[in-house]
C-alpha cells in the first residue's frame, strides 16, 4: 500500500476519529486518501486554529488531538497552537507535509525545516525519510504524546515518501515504549512530614487532572484545604467547602491566606509557576516544607523550600499516601475550620446591577446558567481571569484555557475542538473583542461542521489586561490598547449564518444566554462591558508591592 494509506490505517488503528487540518500541495496525497477514510476531517480556516482545535479536543476528551498542515507556511502557521499545547502539557500529534527528500535543503517551493522549527515546542520530533519507518513513527509518537508528561509530537512527511509503497508487514510490528521513570525513595519521609504538619494544604495543578478522585479523598482524610490553579479548575469541585479557589496573581484571597498560613504543601502536578507561586502568594512558615508529586523531575526545586520529591503518576502517588495515612491519621479540625472561614469571607457576590455592565455580573449569570457538564473555554486576558476567579467548575476537563503560553485567540477554536470531542455537551467560549478578532474566521468552521458553541463576548473596546496595567502602573498612558473600528459583532455573526445577540443592560444577560443555547447554532452574545473595570484583587510578585484589592472586601 502507499504511504498515505499506511498513515490513515495507523491513525484508525489508534482510535483516531477526528482530524483538524487545512490542505496544500505537499499533503494533497494525504487528503486524497482521507476522501475514502473513516476519519472525520474538520476543515479549519487557519492552520493555527487546527492546532487549537486539536488542543481543545484533547483537553475535553483526554485523548490525543490530531492536526495536519501543508509544508512551509502551513507548518509555520501551526507553530503557535503547538507551542500552546506544549506549554500546557496537552497530548497532540501534529503532522506537516514536506517537499520531497531530493529537494530538502534546496529552497524548493514552500520548503521550511519544520523539524527544526518544531524542535523546542514538542516533546519529540520525527521526519519520515523512509516510508517503511512511517508506521513506527506514528506508533511511537502516539505513545510518547500521552505517556509520562503529555505533550505534542510532530511528524514531518516528505511528499515522495507518502507516495511510495510500504511493506504492509511493518504495520503489524509492535513498538514498545520504555517504562516511566519513578522515584519514590522519599515516600516514607513524605508520610512522616504529613503526619507532623499542623496546617497542611494541597496545591493541585494540571498534572492532577486524572487524580481528581484521589485528591478529594486525601483532602477529606487530612481535612486539608485545596488551592487550585488555572490548569486545575474542576479537579476538586469549586463548591467543595475546603476548595479555596485559584491561587496566584488574580486568584482568590481565600487561596492566598490558606497558602500563607500553611506549614506543609502537598503539591500534586503543579509547576509552582511565577503567576501562581510568588513572594506574596507563598507559604510563610519558617518551617514550611513541600511534598512535591510530579512525573517530570525537571519541575522539582522551584519553590525554595525543603522538599521531598516523588516522581510518580499523580493518582498512584496520592493513593499510596492515602493508604499509608488512613489507619492512624488525626486531622486538625481547627485548621479545617479556619480554612472554611477564609472561604466564607471570600464569598464575593458579583451580582452587580450597574450599567455599564461589569464582567463580574456576566460571570454571576453564567454560573447560574451552566450545568456540571458544560465545557467552558476562555481566551486570554481579563476575560480569562474573571472566568477563573468567579466560575464554579465542578468536574475536571470542563474548563479549558491557555495557561503557560497565554495565547490570545485560543477560546473559540478550542471550544470547537471540545464540541467535536463531546458533541452531546454544551460548550461555551468566553472571549474578548481582541482575542475574538484573531480567530473570528473559525465561526465558519463551527457552522460548516455543525459544531455549535455559545460565544460570550466581553466587549470593552480595548485590550483590557494591557490597559489595566497601563492604568495601574504606567500613569494611564494608553498606548495602542484602544480597539478602534471594531466590527458590529452581531452583524458579523449573521454574515456567517450564525446568530448574534447584543446585550447592553444587566437584566438582559440571562435571557440572552438561554436564547443562545436554544437556537441550535453558533451564537455570539455580544455584551458591552465597562472598559474601566479591572481584574482584582491583583497580587504582585514583588513582596514590596501592596495587593490591589478593588471591590474585594476580604477581611479576616
CSV table of C-alpha atoms in Angstrom, one decimal, residues 143-497:
chain,number,residue,atom,x,y,z
A,143,UNK,CA,2.7,6.6,22.9
A,144,UNK,CA,5.1,9.4,23.6
A,145,UNK,CA,2.5,12.2,23.4
A,146,UNK,CA,0.4,10.7,26.2
A,147,UNK,CA,3.0,8.7,28.3
A,148,UNK,CA,4.6,10.4,31.2
A,149,UNK,CA,4.2,14.2,31.0
A,150,UNK,CA,1.9,14.6,27.9
A,151,UNK,CA,2.8,16.9,25.1
A,152,UNK,CA,2.7,17.4,21.3
A,153,UNK,CA,4.7,15.2,18.9
A,154,UNK,CA,5.5,16.4,15.4
A,155,UNK,CA,5.8,14.2,12.3
A,156,UNK,CA,7.2,15.7,9.1
A,157,UNK,CA,6.0,13.9,6.0
A,158,UNK,CA,8.0,14.3,2.7
A,159,UNK,CA,5.6,14.0,-0.2
A,160,UNK,CA,7.7,11.5,-2.2
A,161,UNK,CA,7.7,9.1,0.8
A,162,UNK,CA,3.9,9.4,1.2
A,163,UNK,CA,3.5,8.4,-2.5
A,164,UNK,CA,5.9,5.4,-2.1
A,165,UNK,CA,4.9,1.8,-1.4
A,166,UNK,CA,5.0,0.4,2.1
A,167,UNK,CA,5.8,-3.2,3.1
A,168,UNK,CA,2.5,-3.9,4.7
A,169,UNK,CA,4.1,-6.3,7.3
A,170,UNK,CA,5.6,-3.3,9.1
A,171,UNK,CA,2.1,-2.1,10.1
A,172,UNK,CA,1.7,-5.1,12.3
A,173,UNK,CA,5.0,-4.8,14.2
A,174,UNK,CA,4.9,-3.9,17.9
A,175,UNK,CA,6.8,-0.9,19.1
A,176,UNK,CA,7.4,-0.8,22.8
A,177,UNK,CA,7.9,2.3,24.9
A,178,UNK,CA,10.3,2.4,27.8
A,179,UNK,CA,8.6,2.3,31.2
A,180,UNK,CA,8.1,5.5,33.1
A,181,UNK,CA,10.9,6.7,35.4
A,182,UNK,CA,9.7,6.6,39.0
A,183,UNK,CA,11.5,7.6,42.2
A,184,UNK,CA,9.6,7.0,45.4
A,185,UNK,CA,12.6,6.8,47.6
A,186,UNK,CA,11.3,9.7,49.7
A,187,UNK,CA,7.9,8.2,50.3
A,188,UNK,CA,8.3,7.2,54.0
A,189,UNK,CA,9.7,10.7,54.8
A,190,UNK,CA,6.8,12.3,53.0
A,191,UNK,CA,4.4,10.3,55.1
A,192,UNK,CA,6.2,11.4,58.3
A,193,UNK,CA,6.2,15.1,57.2
A,194,UNK,CA,2.4,15.0,56.6
A,195,UNK,CA,1.8,13.4,60.0
A,196,UNK,CA,3.9,16.1,61.6
A,197,UNK,CA,2.3,19.0,59.9
A,198,UNK,CA,-0.3,21.1,61.7
A,199,UNK,CA,-1.6,23.1,58.7
A,200,UNK,CA,-1.2,21.0,55.5
A,201,UNK,CA,-2.5,22.4,52.2
A,202,UNK,CA,-2.9,20.6,48.9
A,203,UNK,CA,-1.9,22.5,45.8
A,204,UNK,CA,-3.2,21.0,42.6
A,205,UNK,CA,-2.0,21.8,39.1
A,206,UNK,CA,-2.8,20.5,35.6
A,207,UNK,CA,-0.9,17.3,36.3
A,208,UNK,CA,-3.7,16.3,38.8
A,209,UNK,CA,-6.5,16.2,36.2
A,210,UNK,CA,-6.6,12.3,36.2
A,211,UNK,CA,-6.2,12.2,40.0
A,212,UNK,CA,-9.3,14.1,40.9
A,213,UNK,CA,-10.8,11.2,43.0
A,214,UNK,CA,-7.6,10.7,44.9
A,215,UNK,CA,-7.1,14.4,45.6
A,216,UNK,CA,-10.6,14.7,47.0
A,217,UNK,CA,-10.2,11.6,49.2
A,218,UNK,CA,-6.8,12.9,50.5
A,219,UNK,CA,-8.3,16.3,51.3
A,220,UNK,CA,-11.2,14.7,53.2
A,221,UNK,CA,-8.8,12.4,55.1
A,222,UNK,CA,-6.5,15.2,56.1
A,223,UNK,CA,-9.2,17.9,56.3
A,224,UNK,CA,-6.7,19.9,54.3
A,225,UNK,CA,-7.7,22.9,52.2
A,226,UNK,CA,-7.1,22.7,48.4
A,227,UNK,CA,-5.7,25.6,46.3
A,228,UNK,CA,-6.3,25.2,42.6
A,229,UNK,CA,-4.6,26.9,39.6
A,230,UNK,CA,-5.8,27.9,36.1
A,231,UNK,CA,-4.9,24.5,34.8
A,232,UNK,CA,-6.7,22.5,37.5
A,233,UNK,CA,-10.1,24.1,37.6
A,234,UNK,CA,-12.6,21.3,38.4
A,235,UNK,CA,-10.1,18.8,39.8
A,236,UNK,CA,-11.9,19.5,43.0
A,237,UNK,CA,-15.4,21.0,42.8
A,238,UNK,CA,-15.4,24.7,43.3
A,239,UNK,CA,-18.3,24.4,45.8
A,240,UNK,CA,-16.4,21.9,48.0
A,241,UNK,CA,-16.1,23.5,51.4
A,242,UNK,CA,-12.3,23.1,51.5
A,243,UNK,CA,-11.7,24.3,48.0
A,244,UNK,CA,-10.1,27.7,48.4
A,245,UNK,CA,-10.2,28.5,44.7
A,246,UNK,CA,-7.3,29.5,42.4
A,247,UNK,CA,-4.0,30.8,43.8
A,248,UNK,CA,-1.9,33.4,42.1
A,249,UNK,CA,-1.8,36.9,40.7
A,250,UNK,CA,-5.5,37.2,40.1
A,251,UNK,CA,-6.6,34.4,42.4
A,252,UNK,CA,-8.8,34.3,45.4
A,253,UNK,CA,-7.8,35.8,48.7
A,254,UNK,CA,-9.0,32.6,50.5
A,255,UNK,CA,-6.4,30.6,48.5
A,256,UNK,CA,-3.7,33.2,49.3
A,257,UNK,CA,-4.4,33.2,53.1
A,258,UNK,CA,-4.6,29.5,53.3
A,259,UNK,CA,-1.2,29.2,51.5
A,260,UNK,CA,0.3,31.9,53.6
A,261,UNK,CA,-0.6,30.1,56.9
A,262,UNK,CA,0.2,26.6,55.8
A,263,UNK,CA,3.2,24.7,57.1
A,264,UNK,CA,3.2,21.9,54.5
A,265,UNK,CA,2.3,21.9,50.9
A,266,UNK,CA,1.3,18.7,49.2
A,267,UNK,CA,1.8,19.6,45.6
A,268,UNK,CA,0.1,17.4,43.0
A,269,UNK,CA,1.1,18.1,39.4
A,270,UNK,CA,1.8,21.7,40.0
A,271,UNK,CA,4.8,23.6,38.5
A,272,UNK,CA,5.0,26.4,41.1
A,273,UNK,CA,4.8,28.9,38.2
A,274,UNK,CA,5.6,32.5,38.6
A,275,UNK,CA,2.0,33.5,38.1
A,276,UNK,CA,0.8,31.1,40.8
A,277,UNK,CA,3.5,30.9,43.5
A,278,UNK,CA,5.3,34.2,44.2
A,279,UNK,CA,6.8,36.1,47.2
A,280,UNK,CA,3.3,37.2,48.1
A,281,UNK,CA,1.4,34.0,47.4
A,282,UNK,CA,3.7,31.6,49.1
A,283,UNK,CA,3.9,29.6,52.3
A,284,UNK,CA,5.3,31.9,55.0
A,285,UNK,CA,6.0,29.4,57.8
A,286,UNK,CA,9.8,29.4,58.6
A,287,UNK,CA,9.5,25.6,59.0
A,288,UNK,CA,7.4,25.2,55.8
A,289,UNK,CA,8.1,22.1,53.8
A,290,UNK,CA,6.8,20.6,50.5
A,291,UNK,CA,5.9,17.1,49.4
A,292,UNK,CA,6.1,17.5,45.6
A,293,UNK,CA,4.4,14.9,43.3
A,294,UNK,CA,5.2,15.1,39.6
A,295,UNK,CA,6.0,12.9,36.7
A,296,UNK,CA,8.5,15.4,35.4
A,297,UNK,CA,11.6,15.7,37.6
A,298,UNK,CA,12.6,19.0,36.0
A,299,UNK,CA,9.8,20.7,37.9
A,300,UNK,CA,11.3,19.9,41.3
A,301,UNK,CA,13.1,22.5,43.3
A,302,UNK,CA,11.4,25.7,42.0
A,303,UNK,CA,9.9,26.8,45.3
A,304,UNK,CA,13.0,27.1,47.6
A,305,UNK,CA,11.5,25.1,50.5
A,306,UNK,CA,12.8,21.9,52.0
A,307,UNK,CA,11.2,19.2,49.9
A,308,UNK,CA,10.6,15.5,49.4
A,309,UNK,CA,10.1,14.9,45.7
A,310,UNK,CA,8.0,11.9,44.5
A,311,UNK,CA,8.5,11.3,40.8
A,312,UNK,CA,5.4,9.3,40.0
A,313,UNK,CA,2.0,9.3,38.4
A,314,UNK,CA,-0.2,11.7,40.5
A,315,UNK,CA,-3.1,9.3,41.1
A,316,UNK,CA,-0.7,6.4,42.1
A,317,UNK,CA,1.3,8.6,44.5
A,318,UNK,CA,-1.7,10.2,46.2
A,319,UNK,CA,-3.4,6.7,46.5
A,320,UNK,CA,-0.2,5.4,48.2
A,321,UNK,CA,-0.3,8.4,50.6
A,322,UNK,CA,-3.9,7.8,51.5
A,323,UNK,CA,-3.3,4.1,52.2
A,324,UNK,CA,-0.3,4.9,54.4
A,325,UNK,CA,-2.0,7.6,56.4
A,326,UNK,CA,-5.6,6.3,56.8
A,327,UNK,CA,-5.1,3.9,59.6
A,328,UNK,CA,-3.9,6.4,62.2
A,329,UNK,CA,-4.1,10.0,60.9
A,330,UNK,CA,-5.9,12.5,63.1
A,331,UNK,CA,-6.7,15.8,61.2
A,332,UNK,CA,-6.6,19.2,62.8
A,333,UNK,CA,-10.2,20.4,62.8
A,334,UNK,CA,-9.1,23.9,63.9
A,335,UNK,CA,-7.1,24.3,60.7
A,336,UNK,CA,-10.0,23.0,58.6
A,337,UNK,CA,-12.4,25.4,60.3
A,338,UNK,CA,-10.1,28.3,59.7
A,339,UNK,CA,-9.8,27.4,56.0
A,340,UNK,CA,-13.6,27.3,55.8
A,341,UNK,CA,-13.6,30.8,57.4
A,342,UNK,CA,-11.3,32.0,54.7
A,343,UNK,CA,-13.7,30.7,52.1
A,344,UNK,CA,-16.7,32.2,53.8
A,345,UNK,CA,-15.1,35.7,53.9
A,346,UNK,CA,-14.1,35.4,50.2
A,347,UNK,CA,-17.6,34.5,49.1
A,348,UNK,CA,-17.9,37.6,46.9
A,349,UNK,CA,-21.3,38.3,45.5
A,350,UNK,CA,-20.7,39.6,41.9
A,351,UNK,CA,-24.4,40.2,41.3
A,352,UNK,CA,-23.8,43.9,40.4
A,353,UNK,CA,-26.8,45.6,38.7
A,354,UNK,CA,-24.9,48.6,37.4
A,355,UNK,CA,-24.7,49.9,33.9
A,356,UNK,CA,-22.4,49.7,32.0
A,357,UNK,CA,-22.3,46.0,32.8
A,358,UNK,CA,-19.3,44.8,34.7
A,359,UNK,CA,-17.8,41.4,33.8
A,360,UNK,CA,-18.4,40.1,37.3
A,361,UNK,CA,-22.1,40.3,36.7
A,362,UNK,CA,-21.7,38.3,33.5
A,363,UNK,CA,-19.8,35.6,35.4
A,364,UNK,CA,-22.6,35.5,38.0
A,365,UNK,CA,-25.2,34.9,35.3
A,366,UNK,CA,-23.0,32.3,33.6
A,367,UNK,CA,-22.7,30.5,37.0
A,368,UNK,CA,-26.4,30.4,37.3
A,369,UNK,CA,-26.8,29.1,33.8
A,370,UNK,CA,-24.2,26.4,33.1
A,371,UNK,CA,-24.5,22.8,34.3
A,372,UNK,CA,-21.9,20.4,35.6
A,373,UNK,CA,-21.5,19.1,32.1
A,374,UNK,CA,-21.0,22.4,30.3
A,375,UNK,CA,-17.5,22.8,28.9
A,376,UNK,CA,-16.1,26.4,29.2
A,377,UNK,CA,-13.2,27.7,27.2
A,378,UNK,CA,-11.6,31.1,27.7
A,379,UNK,CA,-9.4,33.3,25.7
A,380,UNK,CA,-6.5,35.1,27.3
A,381,UNK,CA,-6.7,38.4,29.1
A,382,UNK,CA,-9.2,39.9,31.6
A,383,UNK,CA,-11.9,37.5,30.3
A,384,UNK,CA,-9.8,34.5,31.3
A,385,UNK,CA,-9.1,35.9,34.8
A,386,UNK,CA,-12.7,36.8,35.6
A,387,UNK,CA,-13.8,33.3,34.5
A,388,UNK,CA,-11.1,31.6,36.6
A,389,UNK,CA,-11.9,33.8,39.6
A,390,UNK,CA,-15.7,33.6,39.6
A,391,UNK,CA,-16.9,30.5,37.8
A,392,UNK,CA,-17.8,27.4,39.8
A,393,UNK,CA,-16.4,24.4,37.9
A,394,UNK,CA,-17.4,21.1,39.4
A,395,UNK,CA,-15.7,18.5,37.3
A,396,UNK,CA,-12.3,18.0,35.6
A,397,UNK,CA,-11.9,18.7,31.8
A,398,UNK,CA,-14.7,21.3,31.9
A,399,UNK,CA,-12.5,24.4,31.9
A,400,UNK,CA,-10.1,24.8,29.1
A,401,UNK,CA,-7.7,27.8,28.9
A,402,UNK,CA,-4.2,28.6,27.6
A,403,UNK,CA,-2.2,29.0,30.8
A,404,UNK,CA,1.6,29.0,30.4
A,405,UNK,CA,1.8,30.4,26.9
A,406,UNK,CA,-1.1,32.8,27.3
A,407,UNK,CA,-2.3,32.6,23.7
A,408,UNK,CA,-4.9,35.1,22.6
A,409,UNK,CA,-7.4,33.6,20.1
A,410,UNK,CA,-7.4,30.3,21.9
A,411,UNK,CA,-11.0,30.4,23.2
A,412,UNK,CA,-13.2,30.0,20.0
A,413,UNK,CA,-11.2,27.2,18.2
A,414,UNK,CA,-10.6,25.3,21.5
A,415,UNK,CA,-14.4,25.4,22.0
A,416,UNK,CA,-15.0,24.0,18.5
A,417,UNK,CA,-12.5,21.2,19.2
A,418,UNK,CA,-14.1,20.4,22.5
A,419,UNK,CA,-17.5,20.3,20.8
A,420,UNK,CA,-16.1,17.8,18.3
A,421,UNK,CA,-14.9,15.6,21.1
A,422,UNK,CA,-18.1,16.0,23.2
A,423,UNK,CA,-20.9,16.7,20.8
A,424,UNK,CA,-23.6,16.0,23.4
A,425,UNK,CA,-22.3,18.6,25.8
A,426,UNK,CA,-22.9,22.4,25.8
A,427,UNK,CA,-19.8,24.3,25.0
A,428,UNK,CA,-19.2,28.0,25.8
A,429,UNK,CA,-16.3,30.2,24.8
A,430,UNK,CA,-15.7,33.3,26.9
A,431,UNK,CA,-13.6,35.8,25.0
A,432,UNK,CA,-12.8,39.4,24.5
A,433,UNK,CA,-13.1,41.6,21.4
A,434,UNK,CA,-9.3,41.5,20.9
A,435,UNK,CA,-9.0,37.7,21.1
A,436,UNK,CA,-12.1,37.0,19.0
A,437,UNK,CA,-10.8,39.1,16.1
A,438,UNK,CA,-7.7,37.0,15.9
A,439,UNK,CA,-9.8,33.9,15.0
A,440,UNK,CA,-13.2,35.0,14.1
A,441,UNK,CA,-13.0,33.3,10.7
A,442,UNK,CA,-13.5,30.0,12.6
A,443,UNK,CA,-17.2,30.9,13.0
A,444,UNK,CA,-17.4,29.4,9.5
A,445,UNK,CA,-15.8,26.2,10.7
A,446,UNK,CA,-18.3,25.8,13.5
A,447,UNK,CA,-21.2,26.3,11.2
A,448,UNK,CA,-19.9,24.2,8.3
A,449,UNK,CA,-19.1,21.3,10.6
A,450,UNK,CA,-22.3,21.6,12.7
A,451,UNK,CA,-20.4,22.2,15.9
A,452,UNK,CA,-22.5,24.9,17.7
A,453,UNK,CA,-20.9,26.8,20.5
A,454,UNK,CA,-22.0,29.8,22.5
A,455,UNK,CA,-19.5,32.7,22.3
A,456,UNK,CA,-19.8,35.1,25.3
A,457,UNK,CA,-18.1,38.2,24.1
A,458,UNK,CA,-17.0,40.7,26.8
A,459,UNK,CA,-16.8,43.7,24.6
A,460,UNK,CA,-15.0,46.6,26.1
A,461,UNK,CA,-13.4,48.1,23.0
A,462,UNK,CA,-9.9,47.7,24.4
A,463,UNK,CA,-7.1,45.2,25.1
A,464,UNK,CA,-8.3,45.1,28.6
A,465,UNK,CA,-5.4,43.5,30.5
A,466,UNK,CA,-2.7,45.6,29.0
A,467,UNK,CA,-4.8,48.7,29.5
A,468,UNK,CA,-5.3,47.7,33.2
A,469,UNK,CA,-1.5,47.6,33.7
A,470,UNK,CA,-1.2,51.0,31.9
A,471,UNK,CA,-3.8,52.4,34.3
A,472,UNK,CA,-2.2,51.0,37.4
A,473,UNK,CA,1.5,51.2,36.7
A,474,UNK,CA,2.1,53.4,33.6
A,475,UNK,CA,0.3,56.7,34.6
A,476,UNK,CA,-2.7,56.0,32.3
A,477,UNK,CA,-0.6,56.3,29.2
A,478,UNK,CA,-2.9,54.2,27.0
A,479,UNK,CA,-0.6,53.3,24.1
A,480,UNK,CA,-2.1,51.0,21.4
A,481,UNK,CA,-4.8,49.5,23.6
A,482,UNK,CA,-7.9,51.0,22.2
A,483,UNK,CA,-9.6,48.9,19.5
A,484,UNK,CA,-10.8,51.5,17.1
A,485,UNK,CA,-13.2,50.3,14.3
A,486,UNK,CA,-14.3,47.1,16.0
A,487,UNK,CA,-16.9,45.3,13.8
A,488,UNK,CA,-20.6,45.0,14.6
A,489,UNK,CA,-20.3,41.6,16.1
A,490,UNK,CA,-24.0,40.8,15.8
A,491,UNK,CA,-23.9,41.6,12.1
A,492,UNK,CA,-20.6,39.7,11.8
A,493,UNK,CA,-22.2,36.6,13.3
A,494,UNK,CA,-25.2,36.9,11.0
A,495,UNK,CA,-22.9,37.3,7.9
A,496,UNK,CA,-21.5,33.8,8.7
A,497,UNK,CA,-25.0,32.4,9.2
